[in-house]
């Protein structure tokens, strides 16, 4: 659980660092490429990328040691980290209900930490590996279809698609048994991880640029937590500590609900003059 929380802290902090750098670089001319070139010259943006990489390593370690449902809920809690860091670095004023949501997320994660058992002992069938690859391809198709929808419907569909893609990554990590090059190339889960992760990143970026941040992030939270948790329990043997299933279900629901309440922090809020 420590690794999962470490990943959440890394991802949540990286979001704020990259937002600060991107907005500081936004004053010049040029298109997206020029903006990116200006941003990568700033230490905050590079620090954010480094935190993303470290967070991904923590995520892999967590997925190899605790159930997917616990990792998914912990990753959703990165929104709470973003909210708290944004309040500190960007001088963002959190409402009382948002501070309460941060506390709710922490309470849910505490319950999950108490109730979670070890990761499931099932390696996953070949059929499940191919199913994850098919799901990753479906995420791509969902993005193509969702991009044509109007308004809030587009944000929700693209956000859900991004969540499904990140969920494919969570499951695929558990389905990769060996890092030997020849075995990686022969494992459909490897391609599911690459396609699902890439598609999720593109869909989420598109959703945040073209629609409601809150709606898109809420869709992503649901997509990346519920489905992967079910796969882990049904097909990979994820379990709770004996007699604590109810606490795990309650903790999962509470943590996800708190994350949904913080969905507007899916993209760090605009910095104020004091944070410039």
XYZ file of C-alpha atoms in Angstrom:
276
model
C 0.000 0.000 0.000
C 2.949 2.300 0.633
C 3.968 2.048 -3.037
C 0.409 2.813 -4.191
C 0.287 5.896 -1.983
C 3.732 6.888 -3.208
C 2.458 6.703 -6.788
C -0.531 8.892 -5.867
C 1.725 11.502 -4.273
C 4.023 11.521 -7.312
C 1.204 11.804 -9.861
C -0.712 14.417 -7.885
C 2.345 16.611 -7.310
C 3.494 16.225 -10.925
C 0.157 17.580 -12.131
C 0.684 20.846 -10.248
C 4.343 21.220 -11.238
C 3.529 20.722 -14.911
C 0.586 23.124 -14.696
C 2.800 25.836 -13.194
C 5.431 25.335 -15.905
C 2.935 25.173 -18.774
C 1.187 28.365 -17.714
C 4.461 30.179 -17.182
C 5.442 29.188 -20.731
C 2.115 30.225 -22.211
C 2.989 33.881 -22.720
C 5.024 33.406 -25.909
C 3.831 32.831 -29.444
C 3.722 29.665 -31.525
C 1.599 26.562 -31.350
C 1.550 23.531 -29.093
C 5.064 22.454 -30.103
C 6.497 25.859 -29.207
C 4.665 25.801 -25.876
C 6.091 22.358 -25.092
C 9.626 23.495 -25.965
C 9.305 26.465 -23.623
C 7.838 24.319 -20.870
C 10.560 21.651 -20.942
C 13.169 24.332 -20.278
C 11.688 24.864 -16.832
C 12.767 22.793 -13.862
C 9.197 22.394 -12.634
C 8.098 20.704 -15.843
C 11.112 18.387 -15.815
C 10.506 17.646 -12.140
C 6.907 16.785 -13.016
C 8.034 14.365 -15.711
C 10.466 12.788 -13.274
C 7.708 12.392 -10.692
C 5.468 10.789 -13.329
C 8.180 8.252 -14.087
C 8.793 7.541 -10.412
C 5.055 7.244 -9.846
C 4.754 4.677 -12.617
C 7.489 2.574 -11.006
C 5.662 2.786 -7.672
C 2.450 1.789 -9.454
C 4.070 -1.307 -10.969
C 5.516 -2.307 -7.596
C 2.114 -1.849 -5.950
C 0.300 -3.880 -8.599
C 2.741 -6.734 -8.035
C 2.090 -6.823 -4.294
C -1.482 -5.758 -3.424
C -4.911 -6.192 -5.073
C -5.855 -4.061 -8.061
C -8.843 -2.571 -6.232
C -6.544 -1.043 -3.612
C -4.117 0.334 -6.204
C -6.913 1.824 -8.297
C -8.453 3.616 -5.337
C -5.044 4.892 -4.249
C -4.299 6.250 -7.727
C -7.662 8.025 -7.797
C -6.594 9.688 -4.551
C -3.916 11.576 -6.495
C -6.697 14.153 -7.016
C -6.601 14.812 -3.278
C -2.835 15.293 -3.483
C -3.259 17.700 -6.398
C -5.852 19.672 -4.440
C -3.632 20.000 -1.370
C -0.489 20.878 -3.363
C -2.439 23.354 -5.498
C -3.694 25.022 -2.322
C -0.083 25.387 -1.209
C 1.777 26.247 -4.418
C -0.909 27.858 -6.563
C -2.723 29.649 -3.728
C -5.932 27.867 -4.714
C -8.667 28.301 -2.125
C -10.327 24.996 -1.265
C -13.907 25.077 -0.065
C -14.950 23.384 3.142
C -16.579 20.583 1.164
C -13.341 20.004 -0.763
C -11.295 19.755 2.430
C -13.937 17.309 3.660
C -13.512 15.312 0.425
C -9.747 15.134 1.037
C -10.464 13.748 4.506
C -12.955 11.263 3.029
C -10.342 9.998 0.568
C -7.858 9.513 3.397
C -10.446 7.643 5.455
C -11.306 5.374 2.536
C -7.648 4.574 1.915
C -7.135 3.831 5.606
C -9.996 1.324 5.483
C -8.558 -0.258 2.348
C -5.148 -0.492 3.964
C -6.622 -2.359 6.906
C -8.746 -4.706 4.797
C -6.564 -5.471 1.771
C -4.928 -8.851 1.497
C -2.050 -9.886 -0.741
C -2.408 -9.796 -4.526
C -4.284 -12.694 -6.107
C -2.369 -15.880 -6.830
C -3.862 -16.487 -10.268
C -1.623 -15.688 -13.207
C -4.445 -15.000 -15.643
C -5.362 -17.089 -18.662
C -4.269 -16.552 -22.239
C -7.856 -15.576 -22.963
C -7.683 -12.763 -20.420
C -4.467 -11.477 -22.003
C -6.108 -11.307 -25.416
C -9.218 -9.766 -23.861
C -7.093 -6.941 -22.446
C -5.552 -6.350 -25.869
C -9.024 -6.257 -27.406
C -10.136 -3.837 -24.686
C -7.189 -1.563 -25.480
C -8.186 -1.490 -29.155
C -11.775 -0.730 -28.128
C -10.495 2.244 -26.123
C -8.998 3.626 -29.327
C -12.282 3.133 -31.185
C -14.204 4.697 -28.309
C -11.987 7.748 -28.584
C -12.695 8.108 -32.287
C -16.439 7.875 -31.716
C -16.491 9.990 -28.558
C -14.581 12.839 -30.181
C -17.568 13.477 -32.453
C -20.057 13.892 -29.620
C -21.161 17.346 -28.465
C -20.366 19.066 -25.181
C -20.528 17.240 -21.872
C -21.286 13.902 -23.538
C -17.939 14.074 -25.316
C -16.076 14.895 -22.093
C -17.722 12.021 -20.260
C -17.116 9.446 -23.009
C -13.500 10.494 -23.530
C -12.906 10.529 -19.772
C -14.420 7.065 -19.391
C -12.330 5.852 -22.317
C -9.188 7.211 -20.691
C -10.138 5.485 -17.453
C -10.688 2.190 -19.269
C -7.281 2.581 -20.899
C -5.527 3.193 -17.589
C -7.472 0.245 -16.192
C -6.117 -1.965 -18.979
C -2.617 -0.900 -17.913
C -3.339 -1.908 -14.301
C -4.515 -5.372 -15.300
C -1.829 -5.854 -17.959
C 0.950 -5.281 -15.410
C -0.390 -8.255 -13.449
C -0.466 -10.390 -16.608
C 3.207 -9.878 -17.474
C 5.044 -12.755 -15.821
C 8.523 -12.264 -17.239
C 10.631 -9.330 -18.403
C 12.701 -11.500 -20.752
C 12.564 -9.746 -24.179
C 11.325 -12.774 -26.097
C 8.576 -13.465 -23.577
C 7.502 -9.840 -23.488
C 7.169 -9.805 -27.276
C 5.095 -12.994 -27.203
C 2.753 -11.767 -24.443
C -0.454 -10.005 -25.627
C -0.551 -8.153 -22.297
C 2.574 -6.224 -23.316
C 0.807 -4.782 -26.326
C -2.333 -4.178 -24.263
C -0.265 -2.117 -21.822
C 1.319 -0.003 -24.569
C -1.858 0.523 -26.610
C -4.094 1.051 -23.586
C -1.737 3.494 -21.895
C -1.092 5.474 -25.069
C -4.776 5.651 -25.965
C -5.707 6.681 -22.416
C -3.208 9.545 -22.435
C -4.467 10.859 -25.782
C -8.137 10.567 -24.800
C -7.654 12.292 -21.459
C -5.645 15.115 -23.022
C -8.336 15.625 -25.659
C -11.100 15.552 -23.062
C -9.398 18.149 -20.867
C -8.665 20.446 -23.803
C -12.103 20.338 -25.398
C -14.587 19.933 -22.588
C -15.350 19.988 -18.887
C -12.402 19.012 -16.689
C -14.749 17.903 -13.914
C -16.866 15.656 -16.141
C -13.857 14.129 -17.918
C -11.993 13.439 -14.676
C -15.062 11.943 -13.021
C -15.447 9.580 -15.974
C -11.765 8.656 -15.766
C -11.965 7.884 -12.026
C -14.921 5.542 -12.563
C -13.315 3.867 -15.587
C -9.938 3.215 -13.961
C -11.251 1.863 -10.645
C -14.438 -0.190 -10.975
C -13.629 -2.399 -13.985
C -10.033 -3.307 -13.044
C -11.116 -4.032 -9.457
C -13.734 -6.480 -10.747
C -11.197 -8.194 -13.034
C -8.778 -8.553 -10.133
C -11.375 -10.141 -7.868
C -13.076 -12.405 -10.443
C -10.188 -13.543 -12.639
C -6.950 -12.887 -10.731
C -7.974 -14.004 -7.260
C -7.658 -10.700 -5.388
C -9.070 -11.050 -1.893
C -9.327 -9.174 1.382
C -8.204 -10.178 4.843
C -10.485 -12.768 6.336
C -13.735 -11.290 7.550
C -12.955 -7.781 6.265
C -14.564 -7.863 2.811
C -17.196 -5.386 3.964
C -14.506 -2.936 5.091
C -12.685 -3.202 1.754
C -15.901 -2.542 -0.188
C -16.755 0.405 2.044
C -13.225 1.831 1.856
C -13.165 1.487 -1.940
C -16.529 3.227 -2.286
C -15.572 6.006 0.131
C -12.198 6.679 -1.520
C -13.681 6.775 -5.024
C -16.561 8.998 -3.888
C -14.086 11.428 -2.325
C -12.023 11.453 -5.515
C -15.132 12.195 -7.583
C -15.862 15.170 -5.332
C -12.396 16.508 -6.239
C -12.763 15.889 -9.964
C -12.147 19.524 -10.881
C -8.513 18.982 -9.925
C -8.066 16.592 -12.868
C -6.301 19.575 -14.373
C -4.593 21.837 -11.850
C -6.447 25.163 -11.464
C -5.048 28.310 -13.017
C -2.377 29.850 -10.858
C -2.988 33.174 -9.266
C -0.802 36.221 -9.420
C 0.706 35.368 -6.036
C 1.975 32.051 -7.420
C 3.524 33.522 -10.545
